[in-house]
Tab-separated table of N, CA and C in Angstrom:
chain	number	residue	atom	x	y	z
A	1	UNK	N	0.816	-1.192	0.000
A	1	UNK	CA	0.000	0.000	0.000
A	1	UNK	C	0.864	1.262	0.000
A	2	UNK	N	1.871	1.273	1.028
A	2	UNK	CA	2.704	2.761	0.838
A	2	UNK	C	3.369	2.670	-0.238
A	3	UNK	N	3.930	1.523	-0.777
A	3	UNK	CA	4.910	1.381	-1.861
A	3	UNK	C	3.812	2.440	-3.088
A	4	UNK	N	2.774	1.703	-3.677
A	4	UNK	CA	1.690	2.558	-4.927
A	4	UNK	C	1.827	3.962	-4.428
A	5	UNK	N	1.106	4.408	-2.832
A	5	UNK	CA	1.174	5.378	-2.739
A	5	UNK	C	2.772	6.885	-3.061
A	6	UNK	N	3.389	6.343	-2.636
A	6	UNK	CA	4.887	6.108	-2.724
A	6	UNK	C	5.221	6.745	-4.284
A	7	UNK	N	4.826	5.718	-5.230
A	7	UNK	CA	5.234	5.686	-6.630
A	7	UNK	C	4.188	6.899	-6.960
A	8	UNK	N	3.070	6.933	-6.718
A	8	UNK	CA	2.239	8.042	-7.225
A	8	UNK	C	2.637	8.879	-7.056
A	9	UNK	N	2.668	9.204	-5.560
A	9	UNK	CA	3.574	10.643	-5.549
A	9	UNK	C	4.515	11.302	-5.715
A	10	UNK	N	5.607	9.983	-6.384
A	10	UNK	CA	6.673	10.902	-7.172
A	10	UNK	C	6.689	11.001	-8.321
A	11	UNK	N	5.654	9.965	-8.974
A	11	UNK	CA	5.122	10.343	-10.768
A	11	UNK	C	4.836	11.133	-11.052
A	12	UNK	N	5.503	12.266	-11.070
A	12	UNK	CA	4.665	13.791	-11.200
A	12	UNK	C	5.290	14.588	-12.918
A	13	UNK	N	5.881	13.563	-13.727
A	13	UNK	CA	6.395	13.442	-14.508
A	13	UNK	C	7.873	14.758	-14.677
A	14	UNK	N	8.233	14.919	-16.320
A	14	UNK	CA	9.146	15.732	-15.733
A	14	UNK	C	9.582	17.140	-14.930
A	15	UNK	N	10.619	17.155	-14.497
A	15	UNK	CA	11.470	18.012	-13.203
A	15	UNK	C	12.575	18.601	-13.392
A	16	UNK	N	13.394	19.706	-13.095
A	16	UNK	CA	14.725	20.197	-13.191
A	16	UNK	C	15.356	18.757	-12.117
A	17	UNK	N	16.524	18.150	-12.319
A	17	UNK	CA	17.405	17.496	-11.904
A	17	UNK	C	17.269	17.422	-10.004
A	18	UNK	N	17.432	18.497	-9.749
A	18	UNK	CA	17.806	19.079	-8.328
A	18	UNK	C	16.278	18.401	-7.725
A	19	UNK	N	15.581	18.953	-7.962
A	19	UNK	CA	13.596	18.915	-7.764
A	19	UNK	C	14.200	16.818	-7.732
A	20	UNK	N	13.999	16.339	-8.790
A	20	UNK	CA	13.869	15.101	-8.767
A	20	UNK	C	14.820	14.422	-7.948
A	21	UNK	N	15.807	14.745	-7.508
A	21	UNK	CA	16.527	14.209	-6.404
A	21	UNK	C	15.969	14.293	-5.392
A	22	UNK	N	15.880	15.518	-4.935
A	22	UNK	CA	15.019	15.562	-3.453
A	22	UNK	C	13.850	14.690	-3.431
A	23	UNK	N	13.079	14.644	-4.336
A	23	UNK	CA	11.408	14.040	-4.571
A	23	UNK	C	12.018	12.569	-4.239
A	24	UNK	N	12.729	12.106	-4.973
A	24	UNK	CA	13.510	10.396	-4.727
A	24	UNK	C	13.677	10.150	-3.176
A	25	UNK	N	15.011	10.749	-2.782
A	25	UNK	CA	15.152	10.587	-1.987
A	25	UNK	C	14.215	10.696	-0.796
A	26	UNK	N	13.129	11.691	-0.461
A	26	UNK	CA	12.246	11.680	0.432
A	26	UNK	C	10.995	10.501	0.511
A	27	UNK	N	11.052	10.351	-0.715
A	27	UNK	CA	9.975	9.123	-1.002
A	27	UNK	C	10.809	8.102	-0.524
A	28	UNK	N	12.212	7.949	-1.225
A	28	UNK	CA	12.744	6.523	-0.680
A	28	UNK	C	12.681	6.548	0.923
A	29	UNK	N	12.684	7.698	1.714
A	29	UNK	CA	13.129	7.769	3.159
A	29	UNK	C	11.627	7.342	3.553
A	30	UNK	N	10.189	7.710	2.635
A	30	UNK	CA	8.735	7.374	3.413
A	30	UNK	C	8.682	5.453	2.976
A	31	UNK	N	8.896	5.400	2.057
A	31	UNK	CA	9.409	3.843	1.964
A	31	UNK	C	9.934	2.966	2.757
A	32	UNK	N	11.341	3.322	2.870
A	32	UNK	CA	11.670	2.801	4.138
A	32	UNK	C	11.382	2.541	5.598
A	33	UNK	N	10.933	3.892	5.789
A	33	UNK	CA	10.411	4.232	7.061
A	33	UNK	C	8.698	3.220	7.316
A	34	UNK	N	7.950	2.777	6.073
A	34	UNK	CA	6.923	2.227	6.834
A	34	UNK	C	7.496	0.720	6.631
A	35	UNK	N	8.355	-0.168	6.095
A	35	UNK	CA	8.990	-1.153	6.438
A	35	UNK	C	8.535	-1.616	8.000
A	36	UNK	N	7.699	-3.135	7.412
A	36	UNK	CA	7.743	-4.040	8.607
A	36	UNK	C	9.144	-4.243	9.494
A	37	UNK	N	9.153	-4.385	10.795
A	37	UNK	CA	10.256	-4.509	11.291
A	37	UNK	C	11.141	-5.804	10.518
A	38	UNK	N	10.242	-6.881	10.982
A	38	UNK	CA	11.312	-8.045	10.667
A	38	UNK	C	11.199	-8.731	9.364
A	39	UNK	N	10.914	-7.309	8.790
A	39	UNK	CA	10.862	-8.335	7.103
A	39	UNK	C	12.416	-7.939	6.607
A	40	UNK	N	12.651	-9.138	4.968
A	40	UNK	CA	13.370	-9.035	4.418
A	40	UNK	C	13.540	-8.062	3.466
A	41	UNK	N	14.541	-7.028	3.682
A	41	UNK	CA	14.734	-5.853	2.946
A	41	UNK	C	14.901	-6.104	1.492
A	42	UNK	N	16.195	-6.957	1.528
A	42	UNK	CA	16.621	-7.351	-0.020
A	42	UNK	C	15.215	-7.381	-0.410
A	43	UNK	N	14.114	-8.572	-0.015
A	43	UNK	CA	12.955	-8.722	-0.912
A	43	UNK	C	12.345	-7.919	-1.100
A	44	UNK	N	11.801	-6.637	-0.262
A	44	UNK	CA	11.172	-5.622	-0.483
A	44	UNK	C	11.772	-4.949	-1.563
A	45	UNK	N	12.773	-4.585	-0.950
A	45	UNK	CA	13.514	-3.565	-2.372
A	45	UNK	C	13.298	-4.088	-3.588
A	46	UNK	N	13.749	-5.359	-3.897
A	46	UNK	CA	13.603	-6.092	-5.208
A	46	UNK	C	11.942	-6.036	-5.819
A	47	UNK	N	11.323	-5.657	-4.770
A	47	UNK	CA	9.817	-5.760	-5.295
A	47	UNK	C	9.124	-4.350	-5.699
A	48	UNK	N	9.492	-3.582	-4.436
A	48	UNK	CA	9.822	-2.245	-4.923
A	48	UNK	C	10.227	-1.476	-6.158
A	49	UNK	N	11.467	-2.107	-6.702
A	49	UNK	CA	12.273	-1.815	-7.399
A	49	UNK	C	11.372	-2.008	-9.013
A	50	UNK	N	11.047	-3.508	-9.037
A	50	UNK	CA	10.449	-4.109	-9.858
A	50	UNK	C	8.827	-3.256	-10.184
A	51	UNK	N	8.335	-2.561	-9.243
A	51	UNK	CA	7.175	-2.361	-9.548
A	51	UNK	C	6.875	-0.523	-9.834
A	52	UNK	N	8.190	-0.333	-9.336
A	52	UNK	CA	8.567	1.240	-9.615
A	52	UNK	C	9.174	1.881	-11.063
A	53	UNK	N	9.851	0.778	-11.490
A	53	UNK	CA	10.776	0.817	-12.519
A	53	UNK	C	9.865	1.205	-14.090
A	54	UNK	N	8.591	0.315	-14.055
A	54	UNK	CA	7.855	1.110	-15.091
A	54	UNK	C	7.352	2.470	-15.221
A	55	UNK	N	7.707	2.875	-14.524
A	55	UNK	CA	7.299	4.555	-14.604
A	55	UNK	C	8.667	5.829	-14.396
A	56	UNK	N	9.818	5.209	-14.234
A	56	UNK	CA	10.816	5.829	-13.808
A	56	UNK	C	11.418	6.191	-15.463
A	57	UNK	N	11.080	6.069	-16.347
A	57	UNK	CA	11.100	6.253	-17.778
A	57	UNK	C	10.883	8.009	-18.114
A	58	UNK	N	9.736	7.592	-17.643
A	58	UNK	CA	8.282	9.229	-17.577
A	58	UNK	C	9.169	10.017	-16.633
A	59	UNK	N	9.241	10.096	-15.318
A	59	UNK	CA	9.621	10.358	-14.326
A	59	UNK	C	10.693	10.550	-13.709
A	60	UNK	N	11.708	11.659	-13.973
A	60	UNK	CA	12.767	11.291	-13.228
A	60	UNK	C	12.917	11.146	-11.318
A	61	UNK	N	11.559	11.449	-11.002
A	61	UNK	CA	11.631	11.095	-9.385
A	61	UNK	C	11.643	10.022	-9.078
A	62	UNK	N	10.966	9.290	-9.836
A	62	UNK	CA	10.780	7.740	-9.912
A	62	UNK	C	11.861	7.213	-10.197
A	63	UNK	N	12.898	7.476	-11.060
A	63	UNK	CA	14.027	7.304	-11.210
A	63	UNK	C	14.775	6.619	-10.068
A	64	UNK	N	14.903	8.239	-9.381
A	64	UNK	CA	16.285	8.218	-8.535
A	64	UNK	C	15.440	7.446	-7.575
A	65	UNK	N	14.266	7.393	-7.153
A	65	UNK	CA	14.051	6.171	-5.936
A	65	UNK	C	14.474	4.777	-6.493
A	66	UNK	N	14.509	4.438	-7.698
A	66	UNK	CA	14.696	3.177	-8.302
A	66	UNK	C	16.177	3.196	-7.855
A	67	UNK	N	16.975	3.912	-8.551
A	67	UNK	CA	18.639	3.936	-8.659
A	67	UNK	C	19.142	4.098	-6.271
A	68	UNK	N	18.088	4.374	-5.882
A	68	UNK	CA	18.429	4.469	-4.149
A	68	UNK	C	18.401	2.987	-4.296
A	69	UNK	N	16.991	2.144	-4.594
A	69	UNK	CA	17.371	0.975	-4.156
A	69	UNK	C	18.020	0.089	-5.275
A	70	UNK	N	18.814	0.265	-6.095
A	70	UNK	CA	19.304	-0.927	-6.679
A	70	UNK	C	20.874	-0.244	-6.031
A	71	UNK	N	20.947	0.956	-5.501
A	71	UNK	CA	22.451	1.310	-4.512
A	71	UNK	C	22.308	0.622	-3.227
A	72	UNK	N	20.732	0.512	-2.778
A	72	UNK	CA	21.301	-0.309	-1.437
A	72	UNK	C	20.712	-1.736	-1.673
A	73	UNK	N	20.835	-2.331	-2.522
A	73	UNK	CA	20.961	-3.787	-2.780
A	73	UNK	C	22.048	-4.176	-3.655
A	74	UNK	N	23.290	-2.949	-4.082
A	74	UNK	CA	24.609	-3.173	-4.053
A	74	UNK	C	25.809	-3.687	-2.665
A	75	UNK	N	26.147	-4.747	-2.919
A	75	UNK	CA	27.198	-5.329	-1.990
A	75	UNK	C	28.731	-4.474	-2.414
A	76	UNK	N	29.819	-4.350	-1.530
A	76	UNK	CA	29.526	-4.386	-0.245
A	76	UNK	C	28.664	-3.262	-0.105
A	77	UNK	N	27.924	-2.949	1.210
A	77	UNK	CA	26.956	-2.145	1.743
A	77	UNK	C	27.449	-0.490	2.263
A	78	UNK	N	27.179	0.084	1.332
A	78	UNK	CA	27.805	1.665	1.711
A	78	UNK	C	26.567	2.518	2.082
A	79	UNK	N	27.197	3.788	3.115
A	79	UNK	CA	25.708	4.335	3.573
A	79	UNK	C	25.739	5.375	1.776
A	80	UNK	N	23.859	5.435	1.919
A	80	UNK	CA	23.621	6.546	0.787
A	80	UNK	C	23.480	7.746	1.331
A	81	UNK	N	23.986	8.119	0.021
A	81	UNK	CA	24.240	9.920	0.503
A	81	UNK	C	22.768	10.785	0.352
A	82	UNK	N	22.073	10.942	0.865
A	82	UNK	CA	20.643	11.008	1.320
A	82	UNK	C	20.485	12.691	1.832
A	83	UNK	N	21.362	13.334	1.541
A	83	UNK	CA	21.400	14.902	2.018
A	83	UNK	C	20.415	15.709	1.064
A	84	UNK	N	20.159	16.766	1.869
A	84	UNK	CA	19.363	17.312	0.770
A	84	UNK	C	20.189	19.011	0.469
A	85	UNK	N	20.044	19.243	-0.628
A	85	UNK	CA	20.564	20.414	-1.248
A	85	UNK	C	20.886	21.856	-0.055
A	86	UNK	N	21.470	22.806	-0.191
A	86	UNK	CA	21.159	23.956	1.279
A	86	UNK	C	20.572	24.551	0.676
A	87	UNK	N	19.824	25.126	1.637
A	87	UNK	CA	18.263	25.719	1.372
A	87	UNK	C	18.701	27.106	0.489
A	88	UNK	N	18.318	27.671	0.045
A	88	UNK	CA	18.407	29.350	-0.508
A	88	UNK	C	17.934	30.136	0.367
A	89	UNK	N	18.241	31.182	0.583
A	89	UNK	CA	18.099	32.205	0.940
A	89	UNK	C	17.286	33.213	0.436
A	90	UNK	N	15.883	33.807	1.316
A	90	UNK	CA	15.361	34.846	0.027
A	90	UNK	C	15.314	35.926	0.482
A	91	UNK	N	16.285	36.406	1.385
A	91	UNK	CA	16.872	37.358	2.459
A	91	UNK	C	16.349	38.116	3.433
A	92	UNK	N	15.036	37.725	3.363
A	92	UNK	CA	14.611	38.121	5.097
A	92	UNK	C	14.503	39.959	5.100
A	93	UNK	N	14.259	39.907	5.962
A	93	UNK	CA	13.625	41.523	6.348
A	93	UNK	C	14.815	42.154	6.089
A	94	UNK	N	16.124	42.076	6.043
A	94	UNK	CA	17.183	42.710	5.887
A	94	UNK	C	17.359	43.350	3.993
A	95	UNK	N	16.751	42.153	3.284
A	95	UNK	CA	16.538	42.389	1.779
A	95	UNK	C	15.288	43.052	1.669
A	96	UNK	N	14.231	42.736	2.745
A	96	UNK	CA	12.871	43.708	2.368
A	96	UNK	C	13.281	45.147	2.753
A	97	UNK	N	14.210	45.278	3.504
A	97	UNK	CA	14.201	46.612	3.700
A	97	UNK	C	15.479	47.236	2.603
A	98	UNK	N	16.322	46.697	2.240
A	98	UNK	CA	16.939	47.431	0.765
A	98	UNK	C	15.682	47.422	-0.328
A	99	UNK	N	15.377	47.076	-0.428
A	99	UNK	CA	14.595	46.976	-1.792
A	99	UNK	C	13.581	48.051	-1.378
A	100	UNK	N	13.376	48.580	-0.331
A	100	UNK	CA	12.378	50.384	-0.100
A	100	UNK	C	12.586	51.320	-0.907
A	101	UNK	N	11.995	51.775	-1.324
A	101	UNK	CA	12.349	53.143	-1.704
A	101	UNK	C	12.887	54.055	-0.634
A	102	UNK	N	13.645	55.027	-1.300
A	102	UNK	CA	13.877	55.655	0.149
A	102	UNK	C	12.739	56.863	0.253
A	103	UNK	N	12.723	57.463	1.301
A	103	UNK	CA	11.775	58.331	1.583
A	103	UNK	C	11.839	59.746	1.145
């Protein structure tokens, strides 16, 4: 059930690069996160993987969740780099107040 839900919401078809990374990765992190405790990961992922993969064509969000798990069902086991971009800046009251006219 989260897995469909999961895939829907990152089918949002295409994205600038940056956008579709983040979208991957957060989906892969809601993925993971509803994981039965004592199930088998490898199998999930592989099923995951398998049922995500038709739409990751259309989609580059769909993509990079595909390419998260065929990285963590690569041996040996490395952590993924799962960071997200630094935020921008849209400068806060310090830029609202240059941009005044002056009086």
């Amino acid at each position: 059930m989260i897995l469909e839900r999961t895939i829907r919401q990152l089918d949002t078809g295409p994205m600038p690069p940056d956008a579709a990374r983040q979208l991957g990765q957060l989906g892969y992190m809601q993925w993971i996160a509803a994981l039965p405790g004592r199930a088998s990961y490898r199998r999930l992922a592989q099923e995951a993987q398998a049922k995500a993969a038709p739409f990751a064509e259309a989609s580059p969000a769909v993509a990079v969740f595909c390419a998260l798990l065929a990285e963590s069902l690569a041996a040996p086991l490395q952590p993924l780099d799962l960071r997200m971009p630094p935020r921008r800046r849209q400068g806060g009251a310090s830029a609202r107040r240059a941009r005044r006219l002056p009086l």
